[in-house]
Amino acid sequence: MGRTVYLNGEYLDEAQAKISIFDRALLFSDALYEVTSVLDGKLIDFKNHMKRLDRSMTELNYPKLLDHKDLELFHRELVKKNNLKEGVVYLQVSRGVAERSFDFPDKKTELTVTAFTQVKDLLQNDAALKGIKVMTIDDMRWKRCDIKTVQLLYPSFAKSSAVEKGFDDAWMVRNGYITEGTSNNAWIIRKGTVITRQFDNLILRGITREAVIECAEELNYKVDFKNFTINEAQSADEAFVTSATTFVTPVIKINKSTIGDGKPGKFTKLLREKYIEKAKKIAI
Ligand code: PDD
């Protein structure tokens, strides 16, 4: 018996969960997803993840939205059935099964809804403790990065290129400015000001980003929403990334430049602590 996973209303052993080869997720990457972190067996910021899912579905003309109560029920059930204490629940919603054709099917398809759990050390891990090294790479994604689709081949390619070169991740760059990490938002701290790119169609509006903005304000840090260049990032006092899987993780090197003294920054550490405290408080 492997994990228990969720597929269209059923809980199945992972080996038994099968979907059609005509599913639009497979043929067109016509699917959306959310990753919700789990601490102490509880879901972090679940409601905001589901609100973002609604937005993604609306932006791409999905035929209907999903019921949040239902979504919460099977997320909780998966956590319980898999005895997940720390890790994530991955949720994917595809437009469903239809004859292969580029236009969206006019006959309303049944959405394909799948979900599974992954065990992950979110609190204690090497990256959080020692920081990560990132390299920069051209951002070659489409221009609707604000929608959380499963079109992840370019981010996957970018991350693999970084790992091949001895880095942990890549920060993507468009028109001379950092957009975001392959699966996280990018931040720097300069002269006491916390800086992250303003929200637009070229980045995902991270749920963790939103919570970390609140944490920074609660800590009385000044937060600036503005584009920053590779040079500005390399000469920053501190740098870090945020996401549901990394929380707040320090960046200690960008390309060949060491950030600060090459150790996780002081403010970054405080933000991480504050975020984890907040995440536990709002967990359901
Ligand atoms: N990625 N930017 C991108 C491109 C992402 O893929 C993610 C999340 C984020 C951060 O969003 P959030 O704080 O809501 O997790 C920013 C998830 C974790 C993933 O793909 O696994």
JSON list of N, CA, C and O in Angstrom, two decimals, residues 167-207:
[
{"chain": "A", "resi": 167, "resn": "PHE", "atom": "N", "xyz": [24.32, 25.25, -8.26]},
{"chain": "A", "resi": 167, "resn": "PHE", "atom": "CA", "xyz": [23.45, 26.15, -7.48]},
{"chain": "A", "resi": 167, "resn": "PHE", "atom": "C", "xyz": [22.26, 25.34, -6.96]},
{"chain": "A", "resi": 167, "resn": "PHE", "atom": "O", "xyz": [22.05, 24.19, -7.34]},
{"chain": "A", "resi": 168, "resn": "ASP", "atom": "N", "xyz": [21.46, 26.01, -6.11]},
{"chain": "A", "resi": 168, "resn": "ASP", "atom": "CA", "xyz": [20.27, 25.32, -5.58]},
{"chain": "A", "resi": 168, "resn": "ASP", "atom": "C", "xyz": [19.02, 25.67, -6.36]},
{"chain": "A", "resi": 168, "resn": "ASP", "atom": "O", "xyz": [18.06, 24.91, -6.38]},
{"chain": "A", "resi": 169, "resn": "ASP", "atom": "N", "xyz": [19.02, 26.87, -6.96]},
{"chain": "A", "resi": 169, "resn": "ASP", "atom": "CA", "xyz": [17.81, 27.31, -7.66]},
{"chain": "A", "resi": 169, "resn": "ASP", "atom": "C", "xyz": [18.19, 28.43, -8.63]},
{"chain": "A", "resi": 169, "resn": "ASP", "atom": "O", "xyz": [19.36, 28.86, -8.66]},
{"chain": "A", "resi": 170, "resn": "ALA", "atom": "N", "xyz": [17.21, 28.88, -9.40]},
{"chain": "A", "resi": 170, "resn": "ALA", "atom": "CA", "xyz": [17.46, 30.00, -10.31]},
{"chain": "A", "resi": 170, "resn": "ALA", "atom": "C", "xyz": [16.47, 31.13, -10.04]},
{"chain": "A", "resi": 170, "resn": "ALA", "atom": "O", "xyz": [15.33, 30.87, -9.67]},
{"chain": "A", "resi": 171, "resn": "TRP", "atom": "N", "xyz": [16.95, 32.36, -10.19]},
{"chain": "A", "resi": 171, "resn": "TRP", "atom": "CA", "xyz": [16.07, 33.54, -10.21]},
{"chain": "A", "resi": 171, "resn": "TRP", "atom": "C", "xyz": [15.96, 33.95, -11.67]},
{"chain": "A", "resi": 171, "resn": "TRP", "atom": "O", "xyz": [16.97, 34.08, -12.37]},
{"chain": "A", "resi": 172, "resn": "MET", "atom": "N", "xyz": [14.73, 34.16, -12.10]},
{"chain": "A", "resi": 172, "resn": "MET", "atom": "CA", "xyz": [14.51, 34.48, -13.52]},
{"chain": "A", "resi": 172, "resn": "MET", "atom": "C", "xyz": [14.50, 36.00, -13.74]},
{"chain": "A", "resi": 172, "resn": "MET", "atom": "O", "xyz": [14.13, 36.76, -12.84]},
{"chain": "A", "resi": 173, "resn": "VAL", "atom": "N", "xyz": [14.96, 36.39, -14.93]},
{"chain": "A", "resi": 173, "resn": "VAL", "atom": "CA", "xyz": [15.17, 37.81, -15.22]},
{"chain": "A", "resi": 173, "resn": "VAL", "atom": "C", "xyz": [14.47, 38.17, -16.53]},
{"chain": "A", "resi": 173, "resn": "VAL", "atom": "O", "xyz": [14.66, 37.49, -17.55]},
{"chain": "A", "resi": 174, "resn": "ARG", "atom": "N", "xyz": [13.63, 39.23, -16.47]},
{"chain": "A", "resi": 174, "resn": "ARG", "atom": "CA", "xyz": [12.98, 39.70, -17.70]},
{"chain": "A", "resi": 174, "resn": "ARG", "atom": "C", "xyz": [13.20, 41.21, -17.82]},
{"chain": "A", "resi": 174, "resn": "ARG", "atom": "O", "xyz": [13.03, 41.92, -16.82]},
{"chain": "A", "resi": 175, "resn": "ASN", "atom": "N", "xyz": [13.59, 41.65, -18.99]},
{"chain": "A", "resi": 175, "resn": "ASN", "atom": "CA", "xyz": [13.87, 43.08, -19.22]},
{"chain": "A", "resi": 175, "resn": "ASN", "atom": "C", "xyz": [14.83, 43.66, -18.17]},
{"chain": "A", "resi": 175, "resn": "ASN", "atom": "O", "xyz": [14.65, 44.79, -17.70]},
{"chain": "A", "resi": 176, "resn": "GLY", "atom": "N", "xyz": [15.81, 42.89, -17.76]},
{"chain": "A", "resi": 176, "resn": "GLY", "atom": "CA", "xyz": [16.81, 43.41, -16.83]},
{"chain": "A", "resi": 176, "resn": "GLY", "atom": "C", "xyz": [16.43, 43.32, -15.36]},
{"chain": "A", "resi": 176, "resn": "GLY", "atom": "O", "xyz": [17.23, 43.67, -14.49]},
{"chain": "A", "resi": 177, "resn": "TYR", "atom": "N", "xyz": [15.21, 42.90, -15.07]},
{"chain": "A", "resi": 177, "resn": "TYR", "atom": "CA", "xyz": [14.78, 42.82, -13.67]},
{"chain": "A", "resi": 177, "resn": "TYR", "atom": "C", "xyz": [14.46, 41.39, -13.26]},
{"chain": "A", "resi": 177, "resn": "TYR", "atom": "O", "xyz": [13.93, 40.61, -14.07]},
{"chain": "A", "resi": 178, "resn": "ILE", "atom": "N", "xyz": [14.76, 41.10, -11.99]},
{"chain": "A", "resi": 178, "resn": "ILE", "atom": "CA", "xyz": [14.41, 39.79, -11.45]},
{"chain": "A", "resi": 178, "resn": "ILE", "atom": "C", "xyz": [12.89, 39.69, -11.38]},
{"chain": "A", "resi": 178, "resn": "ILE", "atom": "O", "xyz": [12.24, 40.62, -10.88]},
{"chain": "A", "resi": 179, "resn": "THR", "atom": "N", "xyz": [12.36, 38.59, -11.88]},
{"chain": "A", "resi": 179, "resn": "THR", "atom": "CA", "xyz": [10.92, 38.40, -11.70]},
{"chain": "A", "resi": 179, "resn": "THR", "atom": "C", "xyz": [10.70, 37.59, -10.41]},
{"chain": "A", "resi": 179, "resn": "THR", "atom": "O", "xyz": [10.23, 38.10, -9.41]},
{"chain": "A", "resi": 180, "resn": "GLU", "atom": "N", "xyz": [11.08, 36.29, -10.45]},
{"chain": "A", "resi": 180, "resn": "GLU", "atom": "CA", "xyz": [10.89, 35.45, -9.26]},
{"chain": "A", "resi": 180, "resn": "GLU", "atom": "C", "xyz": [11.75, 34.20, -9.41]},
{"chain": "A", "resi": 180, "resn": "GLU", "atom": "O", "xyz": [12.43, 34.00, -10.42]},
{"chain": "A", "resi": 181, "resn": "GLY", "atom": "N", "xyz": [11.73, 33.34, -8.37]},
{"chain": "A", "resi": 181, "resn": "GLY", "atom": "CA", "xyz": [12.43, 32.06, -8.43]},
{"chain": "A", "resi": 181, "resn": "GLY", "atom": "C", "xyz": [11.62, 31.07, -9.24]},
{"chain": "A", "resi": 181, "resn": "GLY", "atom": "O", "xyz": [10.49, 31.37, -9.66]},
{"chain": "A", "resi": 182, "resn": "THR", "atom": "N", "xyz": [12.18, 29.90, -9.48]},
{"chain": "A", "resi": 182, "resn": "THR", "atom": "CA", "xyz": [11.48, 28.92, -10.31]},
{"chain": "A", "resi": 182, "resn": "THR", "atom": "C", "xyz": [10.18, 28.47, -9.66]},
{"chain": "A", "resi": 182, "resn": "THR", "atom": "O", "xyz": [9.22, 28.14, -10.34]},
{"chain": "A", "resi": 183, "resn": "SER", "atom": "N", "xyz": [10.15, 28.47, -8.31]},
{"chain": "A", "resi": 183, "resn": "SER", "atom": "CA", "xyz": [8.90, 28.12, -7.62]},
{"chain": "A", "resi": 183, "resn": "SER", "atom": "C", "xyz": [8.79, 28.88, -6.31]},
{"chain": "A", "resi": 183, "resn": "SER", "atom": "O", "xyz": [8.33, 28.33, -5.31]},
{"chain": "A", "resi": 184, "resn": "ASN", "atom": "N", "xyz": [9.21, 30.13, -6.34]},
{"chain": "A", "resi": 184, "resn": "ASN", "atom": "CA", "xyz": [9.14, 30.96, -5.13]},
{"chain": "A", "resi": 184, "resn": "ASN", "atom": "C", "xyz": [9.27, 32.44, -5.52]},
{"chain": "A", "resi": 184, "resn": "ASN", "atom": "O", "xyz": [9.67, 32.75, -6.63]},
{"chain": "A", "resi": 185, "resn": "ASN", "atom": "N", "xyz": [8.90, 33.31, -4.60]},
{"chain": "A", "resi": 185, "resn": "ASN", "atom": "CA", "xyz": [9.06, 34.75, -4.82]},
{"chain": "A", "resi": 185, "resn": "ASN", "atom": "C", "xyz": [10.43, 35.19, -4.31]},
{"chain": "A", "resi": 185, "resn": "ASN", "atom": "O", "xyz": [10.95, 34.63, -3.36]},
{"chain": "A", "resi": 186, "resn": "ALA", "atom": "N", "xyz": [10.98, 36.21, -4.99]},
{"chain": "A", "resi": 186, "resn": "ALA", "atom": "CA", "xyz": [12.33, 36.68, -4.69]},
{"chain": "A", "resi": 186, "resn": "ALA", "atom": "C", "xyz": [12.28, 38.00, -3.90]},
{"chain": "A", "resi": 186, "resn": "ALA", "atom": "O", "xyz": [11.45, 38.87, -4.19]},
{"chain": "A", "resi": 187, "resn": "TRP", "atom": "N", "xyz": [13.18, 38.12, -2.94]},
{"chain": "A", "resi": 187, "resn": "TRP", "atom": "CA", "xyz": [13.21, 39.30, -2.07]},
{"chain": "A", "resi": 187, "resn": "TRP", "atom": "C", "xyz": [14.66, 39.70, -1.82]},
{"chain": "A", "resi": 187, "resn": "TRP", "atom": "O", "xyz": [15.54, 38.84, -1.75]},
{"chain": "A", "resi": 188, "resn": "ILE", "atom": "N", "xyz": [14.86, 41.02, -1.58]},
{"chain": "A", "resi": 188, "resn": "ILE", "atom": "CA", "xyz": [16.17, 41.46, -1.08]},
{"chain": "A", "resi": 188, "resn": "ILE", "atom": "C", "xyz": [15.93, 42.45, 0.06]},
{"chain": "A", "resi": 188, "resn": "ILE", "atom": "O", "xyz": [14.82, 43.00, 0.21]},
{"chain": "A", "resi": 189, "resn": "ILE", "atom": "N", "xyz": [16.96, 42.67, 0.86]},
{"chain": "A", "resi": 189, "resn": "ILE", "atom": "CA", "xyz": [16.90, 43.71, 1.90]},
{"chain": "A", "resi": 189, "resn": "ILE", "atom": "C", "xyz": [18.10, 44.62, 1.67]},
{"chain": "A", "resi": 189, "resn": "ILE", "atom": "O", "xyz": [19.24, 44.16, 1.57]},
{"chain": "A", "resi": 190, "resn": "ARG", "atom": "N", "xyz": [17.80, 45.91, 1.51]},
{"chain": "A", "resi": 190, "resn": "ARG", "atom": "CA", "xyz": [18.87, 46.92, 1.33]},
{"chain": "A", "resi": 190, "resn": "ARG", "atom": "C", "xyz": [18.63, 48.04, 2.32]},
{"chain": "A", "resi": 190, "resn": "ARG", "atom": "O", "xyz": [17.53, 48.58, 2.39]},
{"chain": "A", "resi": 191, "resn": "LYS", "atom": "N", "xyz": [19.65, 48.36, 3.06]},
{"chain": "A", "resi": 191, "resn": "LYS", "atom": "CA", "xyz": [19.61, 49.47, 4.04]},
{"chain": "A", "resi": 191, "resn": "LYS", "atom": "C", "xyz": [18.32, 49.43, 4.88]},
{"chain": "A", "resi": 191, "resn": "LYS", "atom": "O", "xyz": [17.62, 50.44, 5.03]},
{"chain": "A", "resi": 192, "resn": "GLY", "atom": "N", "xyz": [18.00, 48.25, 5.38]},
{"chain": "A", "resi": 192, "resn": "GLY", "atom": "CA", "xyz": [16.85, 48.13, 6.29]},
{"chain": "A", "resi": 192, "resn": "GLY", "atom": "C", "xyz": [15.50, 48.08, 5.60]},
{"chain": "A", "resi": 192, "resn": "GLY", "atom": "O", "xyz": [14.47, 47.93, 6.26]},
{"chain": "A", "resi": 193, "resn": "THR", "atom": "N", "xyz": [15.47, 48.20, 4.27]},
{"chain": "A", "resi": 193, "resn": "THR", "atom": "CA", "xyz": [14.18, 48.12, 3.56]},
{"chain": "A", "resi": 193, "resn": "THR", "atom": "C", "xyz": [14.04, 46.76, 2.87]},
{"chain": "A", "resi": 193, "resn": "THR", "atom": "O", "xyz": [14.96, 46.31, 2.18]},
{"chain": "A", "resi": 194, "resn": "VAL", "atom": "N", "xyz": [12.88, 46.15, 3.10]},
{"chain": "A", "resi": 194, "resn": "VAL", "atom": "CA", "xyz": [12.60, 44.85, 2.49]},
{"chain": "A", "resi": 194, "resn": "VAL", "atom": "C", "xyz": [11.97, 45.12, 1.12]},
{"chain": "A", "resi": 194, "resn": "VAL", "atom": "O", "xyz": [11.00, 45.86, 1.02]},
{"chain": "A", "resi": 195, "resn": "ILE", "atom": "N", "xyz": [12.55, 44.55, 0.08]},
{"chain": "A", "resi": 195, "resn": "ILE", "atom": "CA", "xyz": [12.11, 44.86, -1.28]},
{"chain": "A", "resi": 195, "resn": "ILE", "atom": "C", "xyz": [11.66, 43.59, -2.02]},
{"chain": "A", "resi": 195, "resn": "ILE", "atom": "O", "xyz": [12.37, 42.58, -2.02]},
{"chain": "A", "resi": 196, "resn": "THR", "atom": "N", "xyz": [10.50, 43.65, -2.61]},
{"chain": "A", "resi": 196, "resn": "THR", "atom": "CA", "xyz": [10.04, 42.57, -3.49]},
{"chain": "A", "resi": 196, "resn": "THR", "atom": "C", "xyz": [9.31, 43.20, -4.67]},
{"chain": "A", "resi": 196, "resn": "THR", "atom": "O", "xyz": [8.75, 44.30, -4.55]},
{"chain": "A", "resi": 197, "resn": "ARG", "atom": "N", "xyz": [9.35, 42.53, -5.79]},
{"chain": "A", "resi": 197, "resn": "ARG", "atom": "CA", "xyz": [8.74, 43.07, -7.00]},
{"chain": "A", "resi": 197, "resn": "ARG", "atom": "C", "xyz": [7.26, 43.35, -6.77]},
{"chain": "A", "resi": 197, "resn": "ARG", "atom": "O", "xyz": [6.59, 42.61, -6.05]},
{"chain": "A", "resi": 198, "resn": "GLN", "atom": "N", "xyz": [6.75, 44.41, -7.38]},
{"chain": "A", "resi": 198, "resn": "GLN", "atom": "CA", "xyz": [5.31, 44.67, -7.27]},
{"chain": "A", "resi": 198, "resn": "GLN", "atom": "C", "xyz": [4.57, 43.55, -8.00]},
{"chain": "A", "resi": 198, "resn": "GLN", "atom": "O", "xyz": [5.11, 42.93, -8.93]},
{"chain": "A", "resi": 199, "resn": "PHE", "atom": "N", "xyz": [3.32, 43.31, -7.58]},
{"chain": "A", "resi": 199, "resn": "PHE", "atom": "CA", "xyz": [2.56, 42.24, -8.24]},
{"chain": "A", "resi": 199, "resn": "PHE", "atom": "C", "xyz": [2.13, 42.69, -9.63]},
{"chain": "A", "resi": 199, "resn": "PHE", "atom": "O", "xyz": [1.60, 43.78, -9.80]},
{"chain": "A", "resi": 200, "resn": "ASP", "atom": "N", "xyz": [2.40, 41.84, -10.61]},
{"chain": "A", "resi": 200, "resn": "ASP", "atom": "CA", "xyz": [1.89, 42.08, -11.96]},
{"chain": "A", "resi": 200, "resn": "ASP", "atom": "C", "xyz": [1.74, 40.72, -12.66]},
{"chain": "A", "resi": 200, "resn": "ASP", "atom": "O", "xyz": [1.84, 39.68, -11.99]},
{"chain": "A", "resi": 201, "resn": "ASN", "atom": "N", "xyz": [1.51, 40.73, -13.95]},
{"chain": "A", "resi": 201, "resn": "ASN", "atom": "CA", "xyz": [1.27, 39.46, -14.65]},
{"chain": "A", "resi": 201, "resn": "ASN", "atom": "C", "xyz": [2.54, 38.61, -14.80]},
{"chain": "A", "resi": 201, "resn": "ASN", "atom": "O", "xyz": [2.48, 37.48, -15.28]},
{"chain": "A", "resi": 202, "resn": "LEU", "atom": "N", "xyz": [3.69, 39.15, -14.40]},
{"chain": "A", "resi": 202, "resn": "LEU", "atom": "CA", "xyz": [4.95, 38.42, -14.61]},
{"chain": "A", "resi": 202, "resn": "LEU", "atom": "C", "xyz": [5.39, 37.62, -13.39]},
{"chain": "A", "resi": 202, "resn": "LEU", "atom": "O", "xyz": [6.43, 36.96, -13.43]},
{"chain": "A", "resi": 203, "resn": "ILE", "atom": "N", "xyz": [4.62, 37.71, -12.31]},
{"chain": "A", "resi": 203, "resn": "ILE", "atom": "CA", "xyz": [4.94, 36.86, -11.14]},
{"chain": "A", "resi": 203, "resn": "ILE", "atom": "C", "xyz": [3.66, 36.27, -10.55]},
{"chain": "A", "resi": 203, "resn": "ILE", "atom": "O", "xyz": [2.56, 36.77, -10.79]},
{"chain": "A", "resi": 204, "resn": "LEU", "atom": "N", "xyz": [3.87, 35.24, -9.76]},
{"chain": "A", "resi": 204, "resn": "LEU", "atom": "CA", "xyz": [2.74, 34.67, -9.02]},
{"chain": "A", "resi": 204, "resn": "LEU", "atom": "C", "xyz": [2.60, 35.45, -7.72]},
{"chain": "A", "resi": 204, "resn": "LEU", "atom": "O", "xyz": [3.60, 35.76, -7.06]},
{"chain": "A", "resi": 205, "resn": "ARG", "atom": "N", "xyz": [1.35, 35.77, -7.38]},
{"chain": "A", "resi": 205, "resn": "ARG", "atom": "CA", "xyz": [1.12, 36.47, -6.10]},
{"chain": "A", "resi": 205, "resn": "ARG", "atom": "C", "xyz": [1.15, 35.43, -4.99]},
{"chain": "A", "resi": 205, "resn": "ARG", "atom": "O", "xyz": [0.15, 34.80, -4.69]},
{"chain": "A", "resi": 206, "resn": "GLY", "atom": "N", "xyz": [2.35, 35.21, -4.45]},
{"chain": "A", "resi": 206, "resn": "GLY", "atom": "CA", "xyz": [2.55, 34.13, -3.48]},
{"chain": "A", "resi": 206, "resn": "GLY", "atom": "C", "xyz": [1.71, 34.33, -2.23]},
{"chain": "A", "resi": 206, "resn": "GLY", "atom": "O", "xyz": [1.62, 35.45, -1.71]},
{"chain": "A", "resi": 207, "resn": "ILE", "atom": "N", "xyz": [1.11, 33.26, -1.76]},
{"chain": "A", "resi": 207, "resn": "ILE", "atom": "CA", "xyz": [0.34, 33.33, -0.52]},
{"chain": "A", "resi": 207, "resn": "ILE", "atom": "C", "xyz": [1.30, 33.58, 0.65]},
{"chain": "A", "resi": 207, "resn": "ILE", "atom": "O", "xyz": [1.01, 34.34, 1.56]}
]
